[in-house]
């Protein structure tokens, strides 16, 4: 290691230690982001699948009038079915403070023999004593209770009563309660009877044979079983088939993680560009030294090897800093996502390929990015190298951009000189602008997405003009409910809507809904709209909205359209209404944010199809108050008035709850995007600092000449700082359109994952000015240190620089 080449390498590291440190920090930051996202991805994708499959999820659920042990045994012996089990599910209500929230009660025949959709005890009793319940752990905070406490519960046909919480369970097959705004509890049939409901089980859950059957195979087996049951006098009302072997939020989680991985790879690419910029600057400062080395016999490949060793060594240091930090951050991030999605991390092991990829990226990516400057610098002839003086005066002025800069006036002598200086090294200027523009583009993209998401969530209020939606257990008299509710103070508008679950009808087959056991994900609703309704106004994607004289018209929201590939205005669709197929003519398609798939028909047509003339199963009400607290009190009075009138409420969903639920689904996504954008901005600042350092170092002799002819230190400092500010301002002009394009692309991905509709492009005005201020400040700071050093040099020191 005492060879002159290695001595020179050590000397270069000492001479350029500040810039080298910036480069290593930027590389380490990029490697941290990649390691963290790959670590989280490998842990989460493995563990969410392991958690869900460990529940032995049912392939399908058949809804019948009654399921007894004999029927279960017959279903288990049916060809193509591996296991069968009876369950029950009742949508009840639970009182939390002064409000009522939905509570889904799963009725278990024998807790010791649960085969499908298993759940595990976590605390308290197992099984629950009759008259008590087990609560799913994600519902504890939302329902404000604990083991040993009690919940005030009301079922559709029973009176409200207190039910003790005997224990907690974990059911990773369900989405978290706080996201769905629904509690989950598990009870025996005896407890169900005490709550006032018939102690019968109506669900037949089955698992079909085969290692990984697809939805078509499951549907075929379930349809054969349903036909066999009907032939024996057992009516099957519907079949529920969730996406096979997939957690309710697995697709969204995978999509979000891939988005984060892409952002982290872009961050690493920016750090590699910065490394190339630093190496190019180092080579520019070593041109004469390279010429002297070649003059005494050094070969091109030896000089190349010198810088290859340097970059690999620095990449190794960056790996040593970024990899363990990223591994730690990735594990913490995975733990946070697991809590949010209600599954347990059984193992935090990270596959070896992740570390291999990160190490290879850290060692090779900077080398690849800097290969061009290294080859160009090492191939210089002795004559070209020894005649280099840092200022490329021979070529400046020969291009159109140079002549444009030379013709500028009105900027002041120092600003004009700073602008002309930047144009002398176009390649380095392009790298610096590209690095900062990409940093700013990603930074503003993160904040633009945040604004786009806020805009999407605000559509809950923009497209709906009611305060609460109340669904009833049974259709009730419209006249009776309107009379009762119009007496409630501050109730401005009451509309009675038709409401029922529906499905695409296929003659000769049982209706199929692609929902999970919670009944929410993948549901499809048929809604009867009052002729004079003014409480919704959804944006039209095609066709028109309903007219009072429509008799067979239907308007589909965009999620319902996705269920019927290729459907268009003017075509007809068959929808199941009460088990009967009814044909409707599609007259419009609307975009509806925040609701499941829905088909809208005229109220009169709905009543005729369902036989509910004069009755309704859903109410939408608007109040005359604008104060949120007063509005909440009005909703409470509405529910109390309905209870006093003997109207059984199934669910009450204030619009504010819907908005909260939508926002909670991606709170982590937006937060992580903003954090990633901030990391990108940091790398851009580090890159600019290194670039300005190199620019000043390269022109040391030139600055000495300026001082020799009378330039003062303050003027030199101002000149260099203004060069940096010019770069920052120019990069901002490039970053703005870049951020708009990136926001459009990423917003489409995020929106389609979450709402099946792209996020609107909503440029964040604060983001524009925040990044402008940040890049100007970064530019000034990045330039001030090299400017201060240059101003301190004496004329003798500057002219002696080589």
PDB file of C-alpha atoms in Angstrom, residues 202 210 280 303 637 647 694 744 782:
ATOM      1  CA  UNK A 202     -77.742 -19.783   8.536  1.00  0.00           C
ATOM      2  CA  UNK A 210     -57.181 -28.562  -4.262  1.00  0.00           C
ATOM      3  CA  UNK A 280     -16.278  14.121 -12.100  1.00  0.00           C
ATOM      4  CA  UNK A 303      -5.672   5.234 -13.371  1.00  0.00           C
ATOM      5  CA  UNK A 637     -82.100  12.656  18.605  1.00  0.00           C
ATOM      6  CA  UNK A 647     -88.249   1.266  14.220  1.00  0.00           C
ATOM      7  CA  UNK A 694     -16.067  21.037  -7.088  1.00  0.00           C
ATOM      8  CA  UNK A 744     -50.258  12.228 -12.414  1.00  0.00           C
ATOM      9  CA  UNK A 782     -24.118  24.716  -0.200  1.00  0.00           C
TER      10      UNK A 782
END
